[in-house]
XYZ file of C-alpha atoms in Angstrom:
136
model
C 50.157 48.423 21.995
C 51.490 45.281 20.281
C 55.010 46.329 21.218
C 53.946 46.496 24.853
C 52.527 42.986 24.670
C 55.594 41.609 22.980
C 57.784 43.193 25.642
C 55.576 41.769 28.436
C 55.689 38.286 26.942
C 59.454 38.477 26.495
C 59.824 39.638 30.096
C 57.751 36.725 31.362
C 59.687 34.217 29.289
C 63.006 35.569 30.508
C 61.779 35.477 34.076
C 60.962 31.764 33.945
C 63.347 29.370 35.481
C 64.967 26.493 33.591
C 62.709 24.004 35.387
C 59.635 25.965 34.247
C 60.951 25.988 30.691
C 61.461 22.194 30.843
C 57.920 21.636 32.133
C 56.513 23.885 29.416
C 58.460 21.980 26.770
C 57.203 18.626 28.080
C 53.635 19.944 28.122
C 53.954 21.131 24.522
C 55.338 17.761 23.434
C 52.550 15.878 25.228
C 49.822 18.179 23.881
C 51.195 18.262 20.339
C 49.762 14.890 19.133
C 46.360 15.710 20.602
C 46.391 19.132 18.963
C 47.409 17.611 15.633
C 44.646 15.021 15.928
C 42.084 17.716 16.750
C 43.273 19.758 13.774
C 42.956 16.712 11.497
C 39.426 16.022 12.739
C 38.494 19.652 12.171
C 39.949 19.510 8.655
C 38.027 16.285 7.885
C 34.800 17.816 9.166
C 35.395 20.926 7.050
C 36.085 18.775 3.960
C 32.911 16.750 4.556
C 30.811 19.883 4.970
C 32.339 21.385 1.855
C 31.509 18.237 -0.154
C 27.937 18.288 1.193
C 27.621 21.936 0.218
C 28.831 21.165 -3.331
C 26.295 18.324 -3.612
C 23.530 20.593 -2.342
C 24.413 23.270 -4.923
C 24.374 20.638 -7.681
C 20.896 19.582 -6.545
C 19.778 23.204 -6.512
C 21.074 23.702 -10.056
C 19.350 20.506 -11.195
C 16.083 21.529 -9.517
C 16.277 24.930 -11.222
C 16.729 23.256 -14.615
C 13.745 20.978 -13.976
C 11.659 23.935 -12.805
C 12.511 25.885 -15.976
C 11.546 22.899 -18.154
C 8.241 22.449 -16.316
C 7.541 26.168 -16.597
C 8.134 26.031 -20.358
C 5.767 23.052 -20.663
C 3.154 24.874 -18.597
C 3.422 27.921 -20.851
C 2.939 25.714 -23.923
C -0.088 24.046 -22.312
C -1.654 27.423 -21.507
C -1.050 28.584 -25.081
C -2.600 25.393 -26.489
C -5.597 25.758 -24.200
C -6.093 29.349 -25.342
C -5.951 28.285 -29.012
C -8.416 25.453 -28.363
C -10.794 27.841 -26.594
C -10.609 30.337 -29.492
C -11.174 27.529 -32.012
C -14.185 26.315 -30.050
C -15.669 29.814 -29.991
C -15.033 30.264 -33.719
C -16.552 26.887 -34.530
C -19.596 27.605 -32.358
C -20.119 30.978 -34.008
C -19.831 29.372 -37.454
C -22.377 26.716 -36.585
C -24.810 29.290 -35.260
C -24.346 31.508 -38.319
C -24.937 28.678 -40.815
C -27.901 27.121 -39.035
C -31.213 27.599 -40.866
C -34.366 27.962 -38.870
C -36.564 24.871 -38.861
C -39.558 25.080 -41.145
C -42.941 24.424 -39.678
C -43.769 21.370 -41.770
C -46.736 19.382 -40.597
C -46.334 15.668 -40.686
C -49.370 13.439 -40.769
C -49.319 9.759 -40.141
C -51.904 7.346 -41.323
C -52.092 3.850 -40.046
C -53.604 0.811 -41.615
C -54.414 -2.201 -39.602
C -54.846 -5.479 -41.319
C -55.284 -8.844 -39.760
C -52.616 -11.196 -40.973
C -53.715 -14.288 -39.134
C -56.883 -15.252 -37.489
C -57.131 -14.958 -33.755
C -55.447 -17.664 -31.773
C -57.694 -19.866 -29.701
C -56.797 -21.565 -26.466
C -57.689 -25.175 -25.434
C -61.248 -24.322 -24.696
C -61.805 -22.185 -27.822
C -61.403 -18.707 -26.378
C -59.747 -16.051 -28.535
C -56.487 -14.963 -26.929
C -55.085 -12.513 -29.466
C -54.655 -11.405 -33.042
C -51.632 -10.377 -35.076
C -51.805 -6.959 -36.654
C -49.641 -5.198 -39.242
C -49.578 -1.445 -38.762
C -47.957 0.594 -41.526
C -47.519 4.314 -41.228
């Protein structure tokens, strides 16, 4: 099938007149700078996208490293929390095991009241209070 196409294209090219060939040549020369410019723009866009993709992959790699570090810290924190919980339970059990029951001792308090100073009198001679010492 490609041979048929090549033959058809060759037939068309041979069938063109010299004036058609000249017009085609002028068109190619006029379009050439625009095509080159379009190709350069496309190449620049591709280069920019490729650079952005590289930067994005670097950020992904960095984020993965940070995530792994945070995960390791989280695992250590969980392990420490488990140890602290076990220590708390062990300490609590030890305290409960060593605690002696309270004895039922009866405490009695005796108070003695003694007057240290005589009652204080106001301007008109009324008693307004007394100082007491209470010892238990």
